[in-house]
Each structure stands twice: as C-alpha cells, then as structure tokens.
C-alpha cells in the first residue's frame, strides 16, 4: 500500500469513536463520476454489514453547497480535494483522505477526425463545438479550465479562445439533466450538443459503453490534467460511517474503483 495512504488510514483510526453497532442508515454523498463505482461499493458494504447506505450523486461543488446548507450527509466523496477540505476547515468533519485519482479524456462524435496528437488543433477549430462541465459547480469543469491553461503554454492565446467557446453543458445548477438511467455524457453526445466533450476518462468509458460509436481521445501529456478525489466523514456521523469510509479505502473497495478506470492508490498486491 502506498505510503501516503497508510497515514490517512491511521488518522481515521485515531478519530473513530468505537465499533459500528448502530443500524442507522448511512448517507453517502458523492461526485457524479463515482456513481457506478461507489454505488457498487455501497451495495457490497450493505450486503456485508446489513447497514443501509443511502446514496446521492451529483456535481461535487453543488453537493458541498447542499451539505453546507444542512442537507443530511455522513460521508462525502468529492472529485477534488478542495471541497472536502473546505468542510474540514469549517469544522464540519475530517480528516480529508485521498482515495482515488482520475484524468481528463476527450469524448468525440464518431465522424470527428481527431487523435491525441491533433486534439488541441481540433479544440481550437472554429467549426468544433467544444463541451465541458461547469467550472465552480463541477470539478470536471475546473479541470477542463486547467487544461486550457496548459494549452496557453503551448499556443499563446489558446486559453482565452477555448474558454470563450466552451459550452458548459453539464454539472451546473441550470444544466439540463439527462433522463433517468442515462449516462449524461452519452446523452449529450447522442443529442448532438457537442462535437468534442472534455470529461473524466471514467465518464468517457461509461458513455462509450452506452454509445459504442463514440470515440475516446487520450489527452497528450503536455495537456494532461489529473484529478485527486477526496473523502471526508462529516461531524455527527454514526460510527458505521467510519466503517464505510474504511471499506472505500480497503483493497476490496479500491479494486472496484480500479475496475471502473480510476487510479486507486490504496490497491495492494496487484
């Protein structure tokens, strides 16, 4: 197990108040990109312990805001470290633990001629409708803007051009929601709202499973942006919430995350 995971687990152990005896349902609030992976992890935990896990998934920034506004939450899993850290600094729980990593990929329409080598040119082309999530509300949008910063280092003026043309199609409070049961990125692309969409590679894989004709474009190293995912147990959570957090950090939980394309830093023996 990597060294940076061991201290985190040790700290969690120190702040636990005792064994999980209460049968109160656990409220797990998490980033939308974690829906498939943590949905499976929560289901396994529920089967193993008999403790119900009530899940809510959505853009991390909006989820943090709902927690600050008093929405019930025991465990918060964010697509960045900043949102859970803000809650910790406000005295609403802690510590914050890195539990997964992700990165950005391009999701392209089947007829678009694009590769990793030509990605920046295609994004900048006047005819390309470039989709992103919403910065501030959804970390995926923030990471897209970080990619634009890197683009500016390669081509002066690229950042301003990309920011001005980016269509913020998902993750915001006013974003049109996909129908129930649909992958939001597959739905956006199926409805021809963008030619190329920057999203997490894990989201792109799920979208392609739904619409196999979509292309997944690897972002070249010079533009690549990584995403660190943070986990926090919130104040007044029942002891069983700590057990759920440990389950997410455990080898079994980390293997599930890895199976959905996340870099799971706590995975061992593989």
PDB file of C-alpha atoms in Angstrom, residues 51-261:
ATOM      1  CA  UNK A  51     -26.461  -1.358   7.320  1.00  0.00           C
ATOM      2  CA  UNK A  52     -28.353   0.586   4.649  1.00  0.00           C
ATOM      3  CA  UNK A  53     -26.443   3.146   2.592  1.00  0.00           C
ATOM      4  CA  UNK A  54     -28.476   5.978   1.090  1.00  0.00           C
ATOM      5  CA  UNK A  55     -26.592   7.443  -1.864  1.00  0.00           C
ATOM      6  CA  UNK A  56     -26.794  10.861  -3.522  1.00  0.00           C
ATOM      7  CA  UNK A  57     -24.635  11.664  -6.545  1.00  0.00           C
ATOM      8  CA  UNK A  58     -24.080  14.963  -8.330  1.00  0.00           C
ATOM      9  CA  UNK A  59     -21.546  17.709  -9.093  1.00  0.00           C
ATOM     10  CA  UNK A  60     -19.141  17.950  -6.160  1.00  0.00           C
ATOM     11  CA  UNK A  61     -19.441  21.718  -5.771  1.00  0.00           C
ATOM     12  CA  UNK A  62     -23.223  21.564  -5.621  1.00  0.00           C
ATOM     13  CA  UNK A  63     -23.051  18.607  -3.222  1.00  0.00           C
ATOM     14  CA  UNK A  64     -20.726  20.555  -0.912  1.00  0.00           C
ATOM     15  CA  UNK A  65     -23.084  23.525  -1.010  1.00  0.00           C
ATOM     16  CA  UNK A  66     -26.036  21.318  -0.113  1.00  0.00           C
ATOM     17  CA  UNK A  67     -24.103  19.942   2.875  1.00  0.00           C
ATOM     18  CA  UNK A  68     -23.254  23.481   3.979  1.00  0.00           C
ATOM     19  CA  UNK A  69     -26.947  24.325   3.664  1.00  0.00           C
ATOM     20  CA  UNK A  70     -27.868  21.490   6.013  1.00  0.00           C
ATOM     21  CA  UNK A  71     -28.565  18.525   3.733  1.00  0.00           C
ATOM     22  CA  UNK A  72     -28.055  15.212   5.568  1.00  0.00           C
ATOM     23  CA  UNK A  73     -24.675  13.637   4.856  1.00  0.00           C
ATOM     24  CA  UNK A  74     -22.363  11.321   6.756  1.00  0.00           C
ATOM     25  CA  UNK A  75     -19.668  10.578   4.158  1.00  0.00           C
ATOM     26  CA  UNK A  76     -18.737  12.946   1.317  1.00  0.00           C
ATOM     27  CA  UNK A  77     -16.632  11.740  -1.632  1.00  0.00           C
ATOM     28  CA  UNK A  78     -15.560  14.620  -3.882  1.00  0.00           C
ATOM     29  CA  UNK A  79     -13.930  14.768  -7.311  1.00  0.00           C
ATOM     30  CA  UNK A  80     -11.336  17.120  -5.857  1.00  0.00           C
ATOM     31  CA  UNK A  81      -9.653  17.706  -2.519  1.00  0.00           C
ATOM     32  CA  UNK A  82     -10.774  21.330  -2.189  1.00  0.00           C
ATOM     33  CA  UNK A  83     -14.464  20.762  -1.437  1.00  0.00           C
ATOM     34  CA  UNK A  84     -13.997  18.283   1.443  1.00  0.00           C
ATOM     35  CA  UNK A  85     -11.083  20.374   2.726  1.00  0.00           C
ATOM     36  CA  UNK A  86     -13.364  23.414   2.870  1.00  0.00           C
ATOM     37  CA  UNK A  87     -15.798  21.407   5.007  1.00  0.00           C
ATOM     38  CA  UNK A  88     -12.957  20.251   7.266  1.00  0.00           C
ATOM     39  CA  UNK A  89     -11.685  23.809   7.686  1.00  0.00           C
ATOM     40  CA  UNK A  90     -15.212  24.880   8.630  1.00  0.00           C
ATOM     41  CA  UNK A  91     -15.205  22.284  11.407  1.00  0.00           C
ATOM     42  CA  UNK A  92     -17.723  20.036   9.729  1.00  0.00           C
ATOM     43  CA  UNK A  93     -15.654  16.844   9.807  1.00  0.00           C
ATOM     44  CA  UNK A  94     -12.326  15.349   8.885  1.00  0.00           C
ATOM     45  CA  UNK A  95      -9.692  14.330   8.145  1.00  0.00           C
ATOM     46  CA  UNK A  96      -9.684  14.534   4.334  1.00  0.00           C
ATOM     47  CA  UNK A  97      -8.221  11.456   2.629  1.00  0.00           C
ATOM     48  CA  UNK A  98      -7.113  10.949  -0.980  1.00  0.00           C
ATOM     49  CA  UNK A  99      -8.889   7.781  -2.131  1.00  0.00           C
ATOM     50  CA  UNK A 100      -8.825   7.822  -5.954  1.00  0.00           C
ATOM     51  CA  UNK A 101      -7.455   9.647  -8.962  1.00  0.00           C
ATOM     52  CA  UNK A 102      -8.901  10.361 -12.375  1.00  0.00           C
ATOM     53  CA  UNK A 103      -7.855  12.268 -15.501  1.00  0.00           C
ATOM     54  CA  UNK A 104      -9.429  14.017 -18.444  1.00  0.00           C
ATOM     55  CA  UNK A 105     -10.139  12.458 -21.829  1.00  0.00           C
ATOM     56  CA  UNK A 106     -11.867  13.693 -24.954  1.00  0.00           C
ATOM     57  CA  UNK A 107     -15.191  12.150 -25.930  1.00  0.00           C
ATOM     58  CA  UNK A 108     -15.763  12.670 -29.654  1.00  0.00           C
ATOM     59  CA  UNK A 109     -18.542  12.150 -32.155  1.00  0.00           C
ATOM     60  CA  UNK A 110     -17.914   9.200 -34.481  1.00  0.00           C
ATOM     61  CA  UNK A 111     -17.417  11.398 -37.548  1.00  0.00           C
ATOM     62  CA  UNK A 112     -14.876  13.771 -35.978  1.00  0.00           C
ATOM     63  CA  UNK A 113     -11.302  13.321 -37.186  1.00  0.00           C
ATOM     64  CA  UNK A 114      -9.263  13.677 -34.010  1.00  0.00           C
ATOM     65  CA  UNK A 115      -6.420  11.995 -32.177  1.00  0.00           C
ATOM     66  CA  UNK A 116      -4.274  12.811 -29.187  1.00  0.00           C
ATOM     67  CA  UNK A 117      -1.752  14.485 -31.493  1.00  0.00           C
ATOM     68  CA  UNK A 118      -4.386  16.728 -33.107  1.00  0.00           C
ATOM     69  CA  UNK A 119      -6.576  17.322 -30.053  1.00  0.00           C
ATOM     70  CA  UNK A 120      -5.546  20.940 -29.461  1.00  0.00           C
ATOM     71  CA  UNK A 121      -5.974  21.845 -33.130  1.00  0.00           C
ATOM     72  CA  UNK A 122      -9.430  20.273 -33.191  1.00  0.00           C
ATOM     73  CA  UNK A 123     -10.491  22.005 -29.974  1.00  0.00           C
ATOM     74  CA  UNK A 124      -9.413  25.371 -31.378  1.00  0.00           C
ATOM     75  CA  UNK A 125     -11.023  24.878 -34.790  1.00  0.00           C
ATOM     76  CA  UNK A 126     -13.899  27.317 -35.357  1.00  0.00           C
ATOM     77  CA  UNK A 127     -16.169  24.507 -36.513  1.00  0.00           C
ATOM     78  CA  UNK A 128     -15.685  22.392 -33.376  1.00  0.00           C
ATOM     79  CA  UNK A 129     -18.356  22.656 -30.710  1.00  0.00           C
ATOM     80  CA  UNK A 130     -16.409  22.003 -27.509  1.00  0.00           C
ATOM     81  CA  UNK A 131     -18.361  20.772 -24.494  1.00  0.00           C
ATOM     82  CA  UNK A 132     -17.302  20.855 -20.851  1.00  0.00           C
ATOM     83  CA  UNK A 133     -18.867  20.628 -17.456  1.00  0.00           C
ATOM     84  CA  UNK A 134     -19.477  23.781 -15.396  1.00  0.00           C
ATOM     85  CA  UNK A 135     -16.462  25.246 -13.531  1.00  0.00           C
ATOM     86  CA  UNK A 136     -17.114  26.029  -9.888  1.00  0.00           C
ATOM     87  CA  UNK A 137     -20.068  23.669  -9.631  1.00  0.00           C
ATOM     88  CA  UNK A 138     -18.362  20.561 -11.015  1.00  0.00           C
ATOM     89  CA  UNK A 139     -14.623  19.852 -10.657  1.00  0.00           C
ATOM     90  CA  UNK A 140     -14.645  18.298 -14.140  1.00  0.00           C
ATOM     91  CA  UNK A 141     -15.199  21.825 -15.470  1.00  0.00           C
ATOM     92  CA  UNK A 142     -12.411  23.171 -13.265  1.00  0.00           C
ATOM     93  CA  UNK A 143     -10.037  20.546 -14.649  1.00  0.00           C
ATOM     94  CA  UNK A 144     -11.037  21.475 -18.217  1.00  0.00           C
ATOM     95  CA  UNK A 145     -10.066  25.078 -17.443  1.00  0.00           C
ATOM     96  CA  UNK A 146      -6.726  23.804 -16.103  1.00  0.00           C
ATOM     97  CA  UNK A 147      -6.247  22.039 -19.425  1.00  0.00           C
ATOM     98  CA  UNK A 148      -6.935  25.368 -21.163  1.00  0.00           C
ATOM     99  CA  UNK A 149      -4.172  26.916 -19.033  1.00  0.00           C
ATOM    100  CA  UNK A 150      -1.764  24.261 -20.285  1.00  0.00           C
ATOM    101  CA  UNK A 151      -2.908  24.871 -23.854  1.00  0.00           C
ATOM    102  CA  UNK A 152      -1.921  28.524 -23.464  1.00  0.00           C
ATOM    103  CA  UNK A 153       1.617  27.445 -22.622  1.00  0.00           C
ATOM    104  CA  UNK A 154       1.765  25.609 -25.949  1.00  0.00           C
ATOM    105  CA  UNK A 155      -0.046  28.215 -28.021  1.00  0.00           C
ATOM    106  CA  UNK A 156      -0.363  31.784 -26.805  1.00  0.00           C
ATOM    107  CA  UNK A 157      -3.973  32.903 -26.684  1.00  0.00           C
ATOM    108  CA  UNK A 158      -5.390  29.375 -26.646  1.00  0.00           C
ATOM    109  CA  UNK A 159      -6.764  29.698 -23.120  1.00  0.00           C
ATOM    110  CA  UNK A 160      -8.928  32.724 -23.880  1.00  0.00           C
ATOM    111  CA  UNK A 161     -10.160  31.197 -27.118  1.00  0.00           C
ATOM    112  CA  UNK A 162     -11.057  27.885 -25.502  1.00  0.00           C
ATOM    113  CA  UNK A 163     -12.753  29.494 -22.508  1.00  0.00           C
ATOM    114  CA  UNK A 164     -14.864  31.683 -24.785  1.00  0.00           C
ATOM    115  CA  UNK A 165     -16.033  28.830 -26.976  1.00  0.00           C
ATOM    116  CA  UNK A 166     -16.533  26.129 -24.316  1.00  0.00           C
ATOM    117  CA  UNK A 167     -20.163  25.045 -23.973  1.00  0.00           C
ATOM    118  CA  UNK A 168     -20.847  24.334 -20.290  1.00  0.00           C
ATOM    119  CA  UNK A 169     -23.365  21.552 -20.846  1.00  0.00           C
ATOM    120  CA  UNK A 170     -23.329  19.552 -17.608  1.00  0.00           C
ATOM    121  CA  UNK A 171     -22.757  19.861 -13.880  1.00  0.00           C
ATOM    122  CA  UNK A 172     -24.240  23.310 -13.282  1.00  0.00           C
ATOM    123  CA  UNK A 173     -27.360  24.285 -11.334  1.00  0.00           C
ATOM    124  CA  UNK A 174     -29.092  25.209 -14.618  1.00  0.00           C
ATOM    125  CA  UNK A 175     -27.766  22.304 -16.699  1.00  0.00           C
ATOM    126  CA  UNK A 176     -30.406  20.194 -18.395  1.00  0.00           C
ATOM    127  CA  UNK A 177     -30.454  16.791 -16.733  1.00  0.00           C
ATOM    128  CA  UNK A 178     -30.238  13.570 -18.691  1.00  0.00           C
ATOM    129  CA  UNK A 179     -33.212  11.204 -18.426  1.00  0.00           C
ATOM    130  CA  UNK A 180     -33.121   8.788 -15.508  1.00  0.00           C
ATOM    131  CA  UNK A 181     -30.821   5.864 -16.157  1.00  0.00           C
ATOM    132  CA  UNK A 182     -28.905   7.591 -18.966  1.00  0.00           C
ATOM    133  CA  UNK A 183     -25.239   8.458 -18.890  1.00  0.00           C
ATOM    134  CA  UNK A 184     -25.253  12.278 -19.101  1.00  0.00           C
ATOM    135  CA  UNK A 185     -22.282  12.439 -21.491  1.00  0.00           C
ATOM    136  CA  UNK A 186     -23.647   9.795 -23.834  1.00  0.00           C
ATOM    137  CA  UNK A 187     -26.970  11.647 -23.763  1.00  0.00           C
ATOM    138  CA  UNK A 188     -25.336  14.999 -24.577  1.00  0.00           C
ATOM    139  CA  UNK A 189     -23.424  13.480 -27.478  1.00  0.00           C
ATOM    140  CA  UNK A 190     -26.394  11.465 -28.739  1.00  0.00           C
ATOM    141  CA  UNK A 191     -28.373  14.700 -28.892  1.00  0.00           C
ATOM    142  CA  UNK A 192     -25.541  16.289 -30.918  1.00  0.00           C
ATOM    143  CA  UNK A 193     -24.900  19.128 -28.479  1.00  0.00           C
ATOM    144  CA  UNK A 194     -21.133  18.951 -28.904  1.00  0.00           C
ATOM    145  CA  UNK A 195     -18.591  17.560 -31.328  1.00  0.00           C
ATOM    146  CA  UNK A 196     -15.986  17.007 -28.629  1.00  0.00           C
ATOM    147  CA  UNK A 197     -16.518  16.869 -24.869  1.00  0.00           C
ATOM    148  CA  UNK A 198     -13.812  17.051 -22.193  1.00  0.00           C
ATOM    149  CA  UNK A 199     -14.706  14.810 -19.266  1.00  0.00           C
ATOM    150  CA  UNK A 200     -13.155  12.281 -16.912  1.00  0.00           C
ATOM    151  CA  UNK A 201     -11.796   9.205 -18.664  1.00  0.00           C
ATOM    152  CA  UNK A 202     -14.003   7.085 -16.411  1.00  0.00           C
ATOM    153  CA  UNK A 203     -17.070   9.001 -17.634  1.00  0.00           C
ATOM    154  CA  UNK A 204     -15.936   8.562 -21.225  1.00  0.00           C
ATOM    155  CA  UNK A 205     -15.670   4.793 -20.762  1.00  0.00           C
ATOM    156  CA  UNK A 206     -19.225   4.616 -19.365  1.00  0.00           C
ATOM    157  CA  UNK A 207     -20.523   6.831 -22.184  1.00  0.00           C
ATOM    158  CA  UNK A 208     -18.888   4.619 -24.802  1.00  0.00           C
ATOM    159  CA  UNK A 209     -20.450   1.524 -23.225  1.00  0.00           C
ATOM    160  CA  UNK A 210     -23.818   3.168 -23.815  1.00  0.00           C
ATOM    161  CA  UNK A 211     -22.946   4.502 -27.294  1.00  0.00           C
ATOM    162  CA  UNK A 212     -20.131   2.328 -28.710  1.00  0.00           C
ATOM    163  CA  UNK A 213     -19.718   4.569 -31.764  1.00  0.00           C
ATOM    164  CA  UNK A 214     -18.303   7.400 -29.631  1.00  0.00           C
ATOM    165  CA  UNK A 215     -14.540   7.907 -29.725  1.00  0.00           C
ATOM    166  CA  UNK A 216     -12.353   8.239 -26.626  1.00  0.00           C
ATOM    167  CA  UNK A 217      -9.370  10.524 -27.223  1.00  0.00           C
ATOM    168  CA  UNK A 218      -6.331  10.346 -24.962  1.00  0.00           C
ATOM    169  CA  UNK A 219      -5.166  13.785 -23.862  1.00  0.00           C
ATOM    170  CA  UNK A 220      -1.439  14.196 -24.662  1.00  0.00           C
ATOM    171  CA  UNK A 221       0.958  14.551 -21.762  1.00  0.00           C
ATOM    172  CA  UNK A 222       1.561  18.250 -22.427  1.00  0.00           C
ATOM    173  CA  UNK A 223      -2.146  18.939 -21.828  1.00  0.00           C
ATOM    174  CA  UNK A 224      -2.909  16.183 -19.327  1.00  0.00           C
ATOM    175  CA  UNK A 225      -4.687  17.130 -16.108  1.00  0.00           C
ATOM    176  CA  UNK A 226      -5.064  14.762 -13.175  1.00  0.00           C
ATOM    177  CA  UNK A 227      -7.895  14.802 -10.647  1.00  0.00           C
ATOM    178  CA  UNK A 228      -7.405  13.889  -6.966  1.00  0.00           C
ATOM    179  CA  UNK A 229     -10.557  12.632  -5.220  1.00  0.00           C
ATOM    180  CA  UNK A 230     -11.037  13.397  -1.517  1.00  0.00           C
ATOM    181  CA  UNK A 231     -13.077  11.595   1.154  1.00  0.00           C
ATOM    182  CA  UNK A 232     -14.346  13.017   4.454  1.00  0.00           C
ATOM    183  CA  UNK A 233     -16.526  11.692   7.258  1.00  0.00           C
ATOM    184  CA  UNK A 234     -18.700  14.515   8.499  1.00  0.00           C
ATOM    185  CA  UNK A 235     -19.431  15.631  12.017  1.00  0.00           C
ATOM    186  CA  UNK A 236     -22.082  13.740  13.993  1.00  0.00           C
ATOM    187  CA  UNK A 237     -21.866  10.756  11.639  1.00  0.00           C
ATOM    188  CA  UNK A 238     -22.676   7.373  13.226  1.00  0.00           C
ATOM    189  CA  UNK A 239     -19.748   5.021  13.874  1.00  0.00           C
ATOM    190  CA  UNK A 240     -20.824   2.909  10.891  1.00  0.00           C
ATOM    191  CA  UNK A 241     -19.966   5.830   8.594  1.00  0.00           C
ATOM    192  CA  UNK A 242     -16.325   5.327   9.521  1.00  0.00           C
ATOM    193  CA  UNK A 243     -16.647   1.657   8.580  1.00  0.00           C
ATOM    194  CA  UNK A 244     -17.970   2.696   5.166  1.00  0.00           C
ATOM    195  CA  UNK A 245     -15.017   5.069   4.736  1.00  0.00           C
ATOM    196  CA  UNK A 246     -12.626   2.249   5.622  1.00  0.00           C
ATOM    197  CA  UNK A 247     -14.400  -0.039   3.157  1.00  0.00           C
ATOM    198  CA  UNK A 248     -13.875   2.502   0.354  1.00  0.00           C
ATOM    199  CA  UNK A 249     -10.170   2.669   1.305  1.00  0.00           C
ATOM    200  CA  UNK A 250      -9.833  -1.092   1.680  1.00  0.00           C
ATOM    201  CA  UNK A 251      -8.282  -3.311  -1.018  1.00  0.00           C
ATOM    202  CA  UNK A 252     -11.772  -4.540  -1.960  1.00  0.00           C
ATOM    203  CA  UNK A 253     -13.116  -1.009  -2.349  1.00  0.00           C
ATOM    204  CA  UNK A 254     -10.034   0.125  -4.224  1.00  0.00           C
ATOM    205  CA  UNK A 255     -10.291  -2.828  -6.618  1.00  0.00           C
ATOM    206  CA  UNK A 256     -13.836  -1.780  -7.506  1.00  0.00           C
ATOM    207  CA  UNK A 257     -12.693   1.785  -8.190  1.00  0.00           C
ATOM    208  CA  UNK A 258      -9.847   0.479 -10.352  1.00  0.00           C
ATOM    209  CA  UNK A 259     -12.288  -1.687 -12.331  1.00  0.00           C
ATOM    210  CA  UNK A 260     -14.106   1.499 -13.383  1.00  0.00           C
ATOM    211  CA  UNK A 261     -10.912   3.132 -14.614  1.00  0.00           C
TER     212      UNK A 261
END
